[in-house]
Coordinates of C-alpha atoms in Angstrom, one line a residue:
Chain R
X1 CA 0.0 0.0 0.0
X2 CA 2.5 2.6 0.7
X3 CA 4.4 1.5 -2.4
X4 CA 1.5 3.2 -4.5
X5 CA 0.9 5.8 -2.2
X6 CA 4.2 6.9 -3.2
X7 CA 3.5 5.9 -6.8
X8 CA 0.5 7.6 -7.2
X9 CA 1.7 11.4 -5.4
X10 CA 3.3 13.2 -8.8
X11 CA 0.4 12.5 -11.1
X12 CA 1.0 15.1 -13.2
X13 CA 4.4 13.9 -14.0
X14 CA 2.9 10.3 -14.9
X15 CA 2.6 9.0 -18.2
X16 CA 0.5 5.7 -19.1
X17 CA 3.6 3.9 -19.9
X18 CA 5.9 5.1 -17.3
X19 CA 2.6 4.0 -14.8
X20 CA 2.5 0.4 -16.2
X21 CA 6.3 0.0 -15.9
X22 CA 6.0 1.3 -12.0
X23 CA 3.3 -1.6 -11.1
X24 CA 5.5 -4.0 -13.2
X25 CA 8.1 -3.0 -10.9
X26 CA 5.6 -3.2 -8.2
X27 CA 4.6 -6.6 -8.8
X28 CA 8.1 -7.9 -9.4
X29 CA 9.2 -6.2 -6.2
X30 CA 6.6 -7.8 -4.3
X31 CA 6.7 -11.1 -5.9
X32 CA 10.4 -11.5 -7.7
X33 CA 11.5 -14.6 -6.6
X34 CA 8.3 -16.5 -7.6
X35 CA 8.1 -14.5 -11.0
X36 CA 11.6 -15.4 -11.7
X37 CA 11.7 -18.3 -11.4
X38 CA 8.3 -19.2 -13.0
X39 CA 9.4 -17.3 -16.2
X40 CA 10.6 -20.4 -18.0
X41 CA 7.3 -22.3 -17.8
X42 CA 5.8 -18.9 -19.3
X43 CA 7.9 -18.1 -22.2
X44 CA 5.7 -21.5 -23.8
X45 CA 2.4 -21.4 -25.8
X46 CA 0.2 -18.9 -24.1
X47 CA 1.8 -16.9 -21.7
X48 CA -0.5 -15.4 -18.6
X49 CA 0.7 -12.1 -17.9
X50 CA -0.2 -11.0 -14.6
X51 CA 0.9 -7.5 -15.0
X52 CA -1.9 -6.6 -18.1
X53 CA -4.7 -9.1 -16.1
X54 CA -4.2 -6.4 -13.3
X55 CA -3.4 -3.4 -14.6
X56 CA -6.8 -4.2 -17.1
X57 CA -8.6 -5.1 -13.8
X58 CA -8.1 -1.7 -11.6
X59 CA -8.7 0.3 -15.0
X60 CA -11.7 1.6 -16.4
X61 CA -13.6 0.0 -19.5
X62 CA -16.1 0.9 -22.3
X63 CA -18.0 -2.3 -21.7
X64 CA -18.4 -4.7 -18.6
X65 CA -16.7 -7.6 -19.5
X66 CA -18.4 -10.5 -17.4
X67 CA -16.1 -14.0 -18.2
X68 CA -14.7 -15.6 -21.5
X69 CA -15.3 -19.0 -22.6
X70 CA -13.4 -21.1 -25.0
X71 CA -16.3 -22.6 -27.9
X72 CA -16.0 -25.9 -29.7
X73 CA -13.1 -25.1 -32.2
X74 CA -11.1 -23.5 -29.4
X75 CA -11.7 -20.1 -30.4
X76 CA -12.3 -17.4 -27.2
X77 CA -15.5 -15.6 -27.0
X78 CA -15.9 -12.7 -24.4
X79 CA -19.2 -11.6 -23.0
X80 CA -19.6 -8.4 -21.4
X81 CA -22.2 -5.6 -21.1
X82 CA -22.6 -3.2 -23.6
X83 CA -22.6 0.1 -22.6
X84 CA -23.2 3.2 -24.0
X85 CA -20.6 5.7 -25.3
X86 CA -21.1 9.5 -24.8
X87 CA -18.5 11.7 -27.1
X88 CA -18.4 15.4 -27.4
X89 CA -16.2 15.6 -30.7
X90 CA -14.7 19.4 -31.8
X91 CA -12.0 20.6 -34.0
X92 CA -9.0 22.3 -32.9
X93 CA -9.8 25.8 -31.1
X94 CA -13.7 25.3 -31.9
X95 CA -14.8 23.9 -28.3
X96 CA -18.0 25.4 -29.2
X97 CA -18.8 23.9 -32.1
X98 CA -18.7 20.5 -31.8
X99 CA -20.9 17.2 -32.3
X100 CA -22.1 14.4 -29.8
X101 CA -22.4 10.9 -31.0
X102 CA -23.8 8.3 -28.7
X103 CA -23.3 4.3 -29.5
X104 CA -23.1 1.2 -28.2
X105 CA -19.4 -0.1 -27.0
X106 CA -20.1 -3.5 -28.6
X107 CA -20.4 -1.0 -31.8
X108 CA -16.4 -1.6 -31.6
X109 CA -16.5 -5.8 -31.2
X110 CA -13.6 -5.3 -29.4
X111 CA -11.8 -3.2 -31.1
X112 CA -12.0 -4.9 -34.3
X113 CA -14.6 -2.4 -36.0
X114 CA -13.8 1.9 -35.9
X115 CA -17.5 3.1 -35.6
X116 CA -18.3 6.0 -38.1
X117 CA -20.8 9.1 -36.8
X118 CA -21.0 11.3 -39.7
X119 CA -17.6 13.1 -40.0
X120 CA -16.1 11.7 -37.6
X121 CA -14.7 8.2 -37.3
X122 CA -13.5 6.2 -34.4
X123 CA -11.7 3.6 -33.2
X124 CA -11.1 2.0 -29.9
X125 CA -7.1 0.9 -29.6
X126 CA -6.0 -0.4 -26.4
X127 CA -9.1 1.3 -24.3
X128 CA -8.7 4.3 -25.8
X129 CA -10.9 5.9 -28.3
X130 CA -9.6 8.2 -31.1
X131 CA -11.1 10.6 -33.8
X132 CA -9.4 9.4 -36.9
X133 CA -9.6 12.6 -38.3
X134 CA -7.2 14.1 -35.1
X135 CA -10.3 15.7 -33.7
X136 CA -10.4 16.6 -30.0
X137 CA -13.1 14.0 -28.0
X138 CA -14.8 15.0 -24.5
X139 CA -15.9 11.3 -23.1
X140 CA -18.8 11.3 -21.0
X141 CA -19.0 7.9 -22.0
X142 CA -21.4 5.8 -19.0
X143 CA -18.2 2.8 -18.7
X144 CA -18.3 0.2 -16.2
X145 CA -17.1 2.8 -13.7
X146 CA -20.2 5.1 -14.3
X147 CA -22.3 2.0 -14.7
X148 CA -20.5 0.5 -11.5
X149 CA -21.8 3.7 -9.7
X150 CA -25.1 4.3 -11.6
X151 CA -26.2 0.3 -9.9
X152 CA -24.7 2.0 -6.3
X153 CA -26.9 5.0 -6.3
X154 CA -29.8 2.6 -7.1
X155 CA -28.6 0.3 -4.1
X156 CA -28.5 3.4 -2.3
X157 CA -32.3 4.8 -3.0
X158 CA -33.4 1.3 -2.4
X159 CA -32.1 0.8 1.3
X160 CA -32.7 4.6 2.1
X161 CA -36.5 5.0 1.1
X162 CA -36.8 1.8 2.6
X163 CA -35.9 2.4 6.1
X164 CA -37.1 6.2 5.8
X165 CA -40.2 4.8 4.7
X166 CA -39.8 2.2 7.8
X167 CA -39.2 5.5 9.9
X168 CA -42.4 7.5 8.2
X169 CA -44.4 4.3 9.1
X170 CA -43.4 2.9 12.3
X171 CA -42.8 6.1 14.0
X172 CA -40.5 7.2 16.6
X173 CA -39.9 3.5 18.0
X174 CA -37.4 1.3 18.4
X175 CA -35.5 0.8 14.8
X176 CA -36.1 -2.7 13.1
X177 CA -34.3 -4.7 10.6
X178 CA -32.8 -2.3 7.6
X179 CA -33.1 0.4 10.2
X180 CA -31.1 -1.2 12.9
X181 CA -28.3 -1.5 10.7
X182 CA -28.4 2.4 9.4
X183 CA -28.9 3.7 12.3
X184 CA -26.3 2.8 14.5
X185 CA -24.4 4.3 11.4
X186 CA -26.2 7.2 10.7
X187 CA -26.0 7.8 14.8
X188 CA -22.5 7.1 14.6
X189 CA -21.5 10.0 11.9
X190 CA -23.8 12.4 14.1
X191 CA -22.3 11.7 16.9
X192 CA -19.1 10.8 16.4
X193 CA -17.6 12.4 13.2
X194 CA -19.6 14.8 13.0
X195 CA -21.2 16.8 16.3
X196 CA -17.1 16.6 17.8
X197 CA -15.4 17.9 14.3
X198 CA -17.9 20.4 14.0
X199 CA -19.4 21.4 16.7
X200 CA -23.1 21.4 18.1
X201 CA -24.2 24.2 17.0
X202 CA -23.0 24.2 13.2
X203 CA -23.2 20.3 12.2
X204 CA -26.5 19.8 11.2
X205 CA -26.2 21.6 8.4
X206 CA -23.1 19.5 7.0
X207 CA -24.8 16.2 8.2
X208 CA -26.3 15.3 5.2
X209 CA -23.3 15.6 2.9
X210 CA -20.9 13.3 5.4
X211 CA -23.9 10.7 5.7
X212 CA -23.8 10.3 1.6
X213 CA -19.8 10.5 1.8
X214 CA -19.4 8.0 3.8
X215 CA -22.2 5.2 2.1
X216 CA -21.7 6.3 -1.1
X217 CA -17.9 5.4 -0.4
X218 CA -18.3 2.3 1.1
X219 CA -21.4 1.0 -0.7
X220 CA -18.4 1.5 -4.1
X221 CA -15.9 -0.2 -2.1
X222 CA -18.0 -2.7 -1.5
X223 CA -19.4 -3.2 -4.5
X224 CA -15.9 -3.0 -5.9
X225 CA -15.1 -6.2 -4.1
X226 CA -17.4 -8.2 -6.3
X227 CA -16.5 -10.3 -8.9
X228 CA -16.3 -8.5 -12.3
X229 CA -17.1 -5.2 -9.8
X230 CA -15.5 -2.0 -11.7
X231 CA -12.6 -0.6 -9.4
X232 CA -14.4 2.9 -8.8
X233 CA -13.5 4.1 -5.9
X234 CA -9.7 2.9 -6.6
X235 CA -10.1 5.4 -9.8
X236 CA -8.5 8.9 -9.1
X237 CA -11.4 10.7 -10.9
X238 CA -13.9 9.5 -9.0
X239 CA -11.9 10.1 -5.6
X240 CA -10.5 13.9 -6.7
X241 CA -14.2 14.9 -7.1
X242 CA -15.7 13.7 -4.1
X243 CA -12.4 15.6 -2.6
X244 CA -13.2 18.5 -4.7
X245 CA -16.4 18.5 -2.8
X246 CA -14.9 18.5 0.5
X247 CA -12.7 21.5 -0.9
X248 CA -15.6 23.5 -2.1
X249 CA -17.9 23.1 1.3
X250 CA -14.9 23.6 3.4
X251 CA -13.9 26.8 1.5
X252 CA -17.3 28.0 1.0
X253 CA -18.8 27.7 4.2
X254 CA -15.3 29.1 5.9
X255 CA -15.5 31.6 8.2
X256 CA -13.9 35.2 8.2
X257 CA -11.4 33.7 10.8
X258 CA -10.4 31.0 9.2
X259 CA -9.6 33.5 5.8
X260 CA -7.7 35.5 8.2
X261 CA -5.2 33.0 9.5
X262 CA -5.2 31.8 6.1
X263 CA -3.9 35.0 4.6
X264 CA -2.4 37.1 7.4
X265 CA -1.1 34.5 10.0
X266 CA -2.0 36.3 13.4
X267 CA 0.8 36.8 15.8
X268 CA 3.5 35.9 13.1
X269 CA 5.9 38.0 12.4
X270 CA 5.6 40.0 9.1
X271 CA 8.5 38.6 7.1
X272 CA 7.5 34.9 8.0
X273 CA 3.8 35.5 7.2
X274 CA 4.9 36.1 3.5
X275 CA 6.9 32.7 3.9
X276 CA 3.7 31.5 5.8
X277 CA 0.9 32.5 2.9
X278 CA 2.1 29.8 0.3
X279 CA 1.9 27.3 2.3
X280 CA -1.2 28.2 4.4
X281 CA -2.7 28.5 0.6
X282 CA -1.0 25.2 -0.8
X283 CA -2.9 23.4 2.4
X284 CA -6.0 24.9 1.4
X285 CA -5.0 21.7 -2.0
X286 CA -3.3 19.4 -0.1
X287 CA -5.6 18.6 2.6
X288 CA -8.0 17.2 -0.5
X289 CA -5.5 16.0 -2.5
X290 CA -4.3 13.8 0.8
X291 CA -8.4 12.5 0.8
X292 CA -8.0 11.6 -3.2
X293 CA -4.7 9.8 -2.6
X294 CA -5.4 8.0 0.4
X295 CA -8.8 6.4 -1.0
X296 CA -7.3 6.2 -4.5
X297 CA -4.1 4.4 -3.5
X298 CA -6.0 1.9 -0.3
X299 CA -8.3 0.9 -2.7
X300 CA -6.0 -0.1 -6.2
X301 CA -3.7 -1.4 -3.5
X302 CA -6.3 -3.8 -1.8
X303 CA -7.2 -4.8 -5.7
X304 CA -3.2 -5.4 -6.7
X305 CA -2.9 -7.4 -3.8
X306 CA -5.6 -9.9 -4.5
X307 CA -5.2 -9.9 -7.9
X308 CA -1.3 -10.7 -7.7
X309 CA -2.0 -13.3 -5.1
X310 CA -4.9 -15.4 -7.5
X311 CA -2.0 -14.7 -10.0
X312 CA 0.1 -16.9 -8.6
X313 CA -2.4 -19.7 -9.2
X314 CA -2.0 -19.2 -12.9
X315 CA 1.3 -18.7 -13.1
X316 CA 2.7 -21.8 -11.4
X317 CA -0.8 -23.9 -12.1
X318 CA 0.6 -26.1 -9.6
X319 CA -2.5 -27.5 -7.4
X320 CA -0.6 -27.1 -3.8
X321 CA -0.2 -23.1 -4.7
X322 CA -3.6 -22.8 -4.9
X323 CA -4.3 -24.6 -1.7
X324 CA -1.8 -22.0 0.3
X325 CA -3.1 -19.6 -1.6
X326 CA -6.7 -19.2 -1.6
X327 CA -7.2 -18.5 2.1
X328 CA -4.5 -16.1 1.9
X329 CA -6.5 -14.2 -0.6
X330 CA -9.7 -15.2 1.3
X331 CA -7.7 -13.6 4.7
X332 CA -7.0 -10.0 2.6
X333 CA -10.5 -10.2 1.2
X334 CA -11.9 -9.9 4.5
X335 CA -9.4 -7.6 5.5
X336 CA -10.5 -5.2 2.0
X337 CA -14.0 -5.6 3.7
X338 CA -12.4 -4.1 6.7
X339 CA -10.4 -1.6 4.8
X340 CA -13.9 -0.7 2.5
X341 CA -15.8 0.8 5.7
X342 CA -12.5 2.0 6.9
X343 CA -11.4 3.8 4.3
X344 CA -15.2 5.0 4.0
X345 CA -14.6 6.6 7.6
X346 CA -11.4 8.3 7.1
X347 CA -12.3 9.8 4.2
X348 CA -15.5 11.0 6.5
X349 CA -14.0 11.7 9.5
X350 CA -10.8 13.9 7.8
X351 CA -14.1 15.9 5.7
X352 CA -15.4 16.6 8.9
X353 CA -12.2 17.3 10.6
X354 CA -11.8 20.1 7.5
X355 CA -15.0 21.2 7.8
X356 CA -14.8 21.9 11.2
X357 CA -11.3 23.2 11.0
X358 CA -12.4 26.4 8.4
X359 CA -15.8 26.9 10.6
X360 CA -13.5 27.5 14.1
X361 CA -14.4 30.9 15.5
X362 CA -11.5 33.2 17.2
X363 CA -10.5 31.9 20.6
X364 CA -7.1 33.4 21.4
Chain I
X1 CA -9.1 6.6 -18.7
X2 CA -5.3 5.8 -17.1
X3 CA -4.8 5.4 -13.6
X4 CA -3.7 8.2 -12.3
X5 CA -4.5 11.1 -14.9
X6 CA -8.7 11.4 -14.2
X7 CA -10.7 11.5 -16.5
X8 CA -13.2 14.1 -17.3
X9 CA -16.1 11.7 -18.0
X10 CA -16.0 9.6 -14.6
X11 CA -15.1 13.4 -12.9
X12 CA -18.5 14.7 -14.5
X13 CA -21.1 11.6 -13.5
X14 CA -19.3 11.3 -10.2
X15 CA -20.2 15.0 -9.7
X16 CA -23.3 14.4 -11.0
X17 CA -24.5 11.2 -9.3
X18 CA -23.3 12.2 -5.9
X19 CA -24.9 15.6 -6.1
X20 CA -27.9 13.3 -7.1
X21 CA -27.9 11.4 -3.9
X22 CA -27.0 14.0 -1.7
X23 CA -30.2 16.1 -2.5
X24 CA -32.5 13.6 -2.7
X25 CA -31.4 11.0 0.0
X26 CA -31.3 14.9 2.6
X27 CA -35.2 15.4 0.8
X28 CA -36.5 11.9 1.1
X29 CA -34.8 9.7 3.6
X30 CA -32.1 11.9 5.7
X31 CA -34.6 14.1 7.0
X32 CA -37.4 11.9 7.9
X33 CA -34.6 9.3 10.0
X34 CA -33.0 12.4 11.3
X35 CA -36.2 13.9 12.6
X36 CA -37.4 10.6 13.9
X37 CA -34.5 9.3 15.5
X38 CA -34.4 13.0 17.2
X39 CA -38.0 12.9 18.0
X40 CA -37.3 9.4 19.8
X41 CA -34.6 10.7 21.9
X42 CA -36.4 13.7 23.3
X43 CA -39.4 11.1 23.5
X44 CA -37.1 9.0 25.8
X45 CA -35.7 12.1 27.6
X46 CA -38.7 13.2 28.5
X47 CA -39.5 9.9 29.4
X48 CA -36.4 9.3 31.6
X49 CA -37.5 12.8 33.4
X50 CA -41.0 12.2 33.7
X51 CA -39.7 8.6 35.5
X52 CA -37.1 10.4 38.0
X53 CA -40.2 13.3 38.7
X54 CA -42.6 10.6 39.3
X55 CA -40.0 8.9 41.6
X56 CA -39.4 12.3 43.3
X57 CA -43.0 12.3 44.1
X58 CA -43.6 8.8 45.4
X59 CA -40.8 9.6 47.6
X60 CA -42.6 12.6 48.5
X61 CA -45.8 10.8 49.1
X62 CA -44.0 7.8 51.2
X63 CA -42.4 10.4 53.3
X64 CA -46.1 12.4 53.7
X65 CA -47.2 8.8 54.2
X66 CA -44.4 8.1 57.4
X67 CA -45.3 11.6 58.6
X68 CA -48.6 10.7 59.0
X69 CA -48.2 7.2 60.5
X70 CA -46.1 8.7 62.8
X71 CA -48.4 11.6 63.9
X72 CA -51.4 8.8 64.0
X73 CA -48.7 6.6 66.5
X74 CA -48.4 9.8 68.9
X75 CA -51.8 10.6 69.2
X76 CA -52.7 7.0 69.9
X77 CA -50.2 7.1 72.3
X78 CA -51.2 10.1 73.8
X79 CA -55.1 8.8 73.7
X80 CA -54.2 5.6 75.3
X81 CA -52.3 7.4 77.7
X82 CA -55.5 9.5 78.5
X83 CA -57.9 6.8 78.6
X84 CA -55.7 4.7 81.0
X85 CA -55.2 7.6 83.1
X86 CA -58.9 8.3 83.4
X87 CA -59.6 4.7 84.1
X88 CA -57.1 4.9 86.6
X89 CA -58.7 8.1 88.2
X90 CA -61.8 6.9 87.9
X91 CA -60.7 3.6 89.6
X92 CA -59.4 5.8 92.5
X93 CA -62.3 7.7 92.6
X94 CA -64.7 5.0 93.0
X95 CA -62.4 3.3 95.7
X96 CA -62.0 6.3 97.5
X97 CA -65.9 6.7 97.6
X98 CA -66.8 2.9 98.3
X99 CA -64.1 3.5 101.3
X100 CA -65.8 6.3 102.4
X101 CA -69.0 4.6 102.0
X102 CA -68.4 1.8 103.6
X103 CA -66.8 3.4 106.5
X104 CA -69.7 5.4 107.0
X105 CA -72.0 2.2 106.6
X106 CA -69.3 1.1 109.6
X107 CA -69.5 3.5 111.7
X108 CA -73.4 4.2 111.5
X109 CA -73.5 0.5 112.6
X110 CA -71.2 0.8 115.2
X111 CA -73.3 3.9 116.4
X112 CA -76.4 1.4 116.0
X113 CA -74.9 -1.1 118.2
X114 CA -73.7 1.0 120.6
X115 CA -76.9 2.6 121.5
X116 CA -78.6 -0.8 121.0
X117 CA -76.5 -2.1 123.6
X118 CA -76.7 1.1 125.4
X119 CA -80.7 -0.1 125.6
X120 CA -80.0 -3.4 125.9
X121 CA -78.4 -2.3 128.6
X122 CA -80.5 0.4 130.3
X123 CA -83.5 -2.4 129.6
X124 CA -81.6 -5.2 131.3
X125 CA -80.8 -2.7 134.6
X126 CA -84.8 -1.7 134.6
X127 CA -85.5 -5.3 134.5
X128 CA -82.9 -6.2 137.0
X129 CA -84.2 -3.4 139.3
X130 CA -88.4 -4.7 139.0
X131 CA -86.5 -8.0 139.3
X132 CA -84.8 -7.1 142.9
X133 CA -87.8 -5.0 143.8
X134 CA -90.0 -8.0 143.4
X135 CA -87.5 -10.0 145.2
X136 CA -87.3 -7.6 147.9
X137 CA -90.7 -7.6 147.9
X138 CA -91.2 -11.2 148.4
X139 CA -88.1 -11.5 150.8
X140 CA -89.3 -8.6 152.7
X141 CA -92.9 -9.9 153.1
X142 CA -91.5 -13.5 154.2
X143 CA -88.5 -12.0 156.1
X144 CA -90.8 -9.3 158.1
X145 CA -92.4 -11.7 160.0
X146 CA -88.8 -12.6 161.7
X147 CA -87.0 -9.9 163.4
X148 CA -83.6 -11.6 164.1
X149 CA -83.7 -11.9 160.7
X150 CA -84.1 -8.9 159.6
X151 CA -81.0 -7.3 161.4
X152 CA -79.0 -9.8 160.3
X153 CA -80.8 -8.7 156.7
X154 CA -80.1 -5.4 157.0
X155 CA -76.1 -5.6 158.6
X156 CA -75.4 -8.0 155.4
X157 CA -76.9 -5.4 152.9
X158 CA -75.4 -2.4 154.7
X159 CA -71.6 -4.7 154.2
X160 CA -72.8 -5.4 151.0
X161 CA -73.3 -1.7 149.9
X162 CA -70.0 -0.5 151.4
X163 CA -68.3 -3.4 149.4
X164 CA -70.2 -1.6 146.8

């Protein structure tokens, strides 16, 4: 885990390539004596590379591939979801003026087809789609990701009208089945993240936004655990904008105290407040940029792990490896269960912390 | 779509989808559980205080309660102690007046006997006097007709009444 921490903490300097060399390394630092030595056995017929299996695994894709199967004359078919692909197309300098084509990913049968939508062909090449004409694409495609998230907010309406319909219905009695397990929860945040972060007077109005941070967090975790589950909430877009809304509420909602000592350090001296006001305004980024990392980096982590482990199976396809090492992975699923609602609270608890932080009033 | 350079589609539905749950879940469901799990708590406070007044009270009333058991045991005392007091007076009372009575009753009676006997006695000295006069009487009318007799009569009762 902290190997991709450190990994993942100079984005900007990241290429694809340079990233798939660092997980290569990753793996082969975590694993190098078994890879080594199993490299003979691989170099014949079909080689299983666990470094593309995981690297495809943790990254995003047009369509949700379920399983392949092998048909009579040995050739591979792969069946996955369709889903729907969402491009903004523009020329060069003409943002403005551009055109949105929506199709099917199974449009591309896997990359064999380019898909033509009036001017503007396209072709999908190693999960990425280009305009063959060199045109600039915004993709709001819905991929397993969005779809992964889409089926979460559903999960989530489902339980939550449930139990507040429970609530409407029953009353204010005792809580019973779905709402025995939300409310200790629910209770929990209140009283525990939020009302000592935040303070009595101010939390209630920030309550609502750490409740949905912290199940919409876990209930992705979770639900990135499955089988064939996307890896969402190990995706840094998906962790930078719920940390972009921790920035905005904390920022917005700050009060004038908290823009003072931001900008004119009380009871500093006047040559070290101008050393002070970078960094004071560089934390105002890094405290969110810690929350996108931290989820980000737990979660990919958790998924490397397992995924390197099971790789082991199919890189030695000895029998007695997979006896040793299925409960291990079994032992570090439960623990990414552990690490789901974990992470889930952290990345609550530090909001709230935030939060709480830019709302203090003056008490020197 | 790389790992670690976001994406502007996932960045946009992620924005989208979470500000979809977050104003619909505070609407429909945050609200109402909020509310009602609040509404129980105050429910049970006022509950818990309601409890600890009513307890207050019963303590209040058992204490009114040994207040007046114990005022109820003094006066019974005292009434008891009254009552047996007056039985007692009235017990002296009566003795002292059935004393009286009965030594009045004694000495009325004693006064009664001792005039009865004074009669008896006065009656028994008139009787013995008739008696001796009669027996003078006779003796004298059988002794007059002997006058040795007489003088020796008359010496003995002249002895007789200086004895006297």
């Amino acid at each position: 885990m902290i190997e991709t921490e450190n990994l993942m903490k100079h984005p900007k300097n990241m290429k694809h390539k340079c990233l798939k060399t660092n997980i290569l390394l990753l793996v082969f630092f975590l694993f190098s004596p078994l890879l080594l030595s199993a490299s003979d056995s691989d170099s014949s017929s079909e080689a299983f590379n666990p470094t593309d299996m995981i690297v495809h695994h943790i990254k995003d894709d047009y369509g949700w591939h379920l399983f392949d199967y092998h048909g009579e004359g040995g050739e591979e078919h792969s069946v996955s979801i369709s889903l729907p692909i969402i491009l903004y197309t523009y020329e060069e300098g003409n943002l403005g003026n551009g055109s949105l084509d929506v199709f099917m990913s199974n449009d591309f049968h896997h990359g064999e087809h380019d898909v033509e939508k009036g001017d503007n062909t396209y072709r999908l090449d190693h999960g990425h789609i280009t305009e063959l004409g060199g045109k600039h694409i915004l993709d709001f495609s819905v991929t397993k990701n969005v779809a992964s998230m889409m089926v979460s907010v559903v999960l989530l309406f489902l339980i939550f009208f449930s139990v507040a319909g429970a609530y409407k219905k029953r009353g204010a009695v005792e809580p019973k089945g779905l709402q025995s397990v939300l409310e200790p929860i629910i209770l929990f945040i209140r009283d525990d993240i939020a009302i000592p972060n935040i303070g009595e007077k101010k939390y209630a109005k920030f309550l609502p936004f750490l409740i949905t941070l912290f199940f919409f967090i876990w209930i992705n975790n979770l639900l990135g655990l499955l089988p064939t589950g996307a890896n969402l909430s190990g995706n840094i877009a998906f962790t930078m904008t719920l940390a972009i809304f921790t920035l905005l509420i904390t920022n917005i909602s700050g009060t004038k105290n908290y823009w003072s000592h931001l900008f004119w350090t009380p009871g500093v001296p006047l040559p070290l407040r101008l050393i002070v006001l970078p960094v004071e305004l560089l934390g105002i980024f890094t405290k969110p940029f810690a929350l996108t990392v931290r989820l980000f980096a737990n979660i990919t982590a958790g998924h490397i792990i397992v995924l390197s482990l099971i790789s082991f199976i199919f890189v030695f396809k000895q029998m007695f490896v997979g006896v040793i090492v299925g409960p291990v992975v079994i032992a570090m699923t439960m623990f990414e269960l552990f690490v789901a609602i974990f992470q889930a609270y952290i990345f609550t608890l530090l909001s709230a912390l935030f939060i709480g932080l830019a709302l203090e009033d003056d008490h020197h | 779509m790389d790992i670690v350079t976001p994406g502007i589609g996932l960045i946009f539905w992620t924005a989208l989808l979470f500000a979809l749950v977050l104003v619909v879940l505070r609407k429909f469901a945050y609200n109402p559980i909020l509310q009602t799990v609040k509404a129980r708590e105050d429910s049970i406070r006022e509950a818990l205080s309601s409890s600890s007044k009513a307890k207050d009270e019963v303590e209040v009333l058992k204490k009114e309660i040994e207040e007046m058991k114990q005022t109820a045991r003094a006066e019974r005392e005292i009434i008891l102690k009254e009552a047996k007091d007056s039985a007692s007076k009235i017990m002296t009372e009566s003795q002292d007046s059935a004393r009286k009575e009965y030594e009045r009753i004694v000495a009325s009676a004693q006064e009664d006997i001792r005039n009865e006997k004074k009669a008896a006695l006065a009656e028994v000295k008139n009787q013995v006097a008739k008696f001796s006069v009669e027996i003078a009487e006779k003796l004298l009318r059988k002794e007059l007709s002997d006058e040795d007799y007489q003088k020796k009569l008359i010496n003995e009762l002249l002895d007789e009444t200086k004895l006297n």
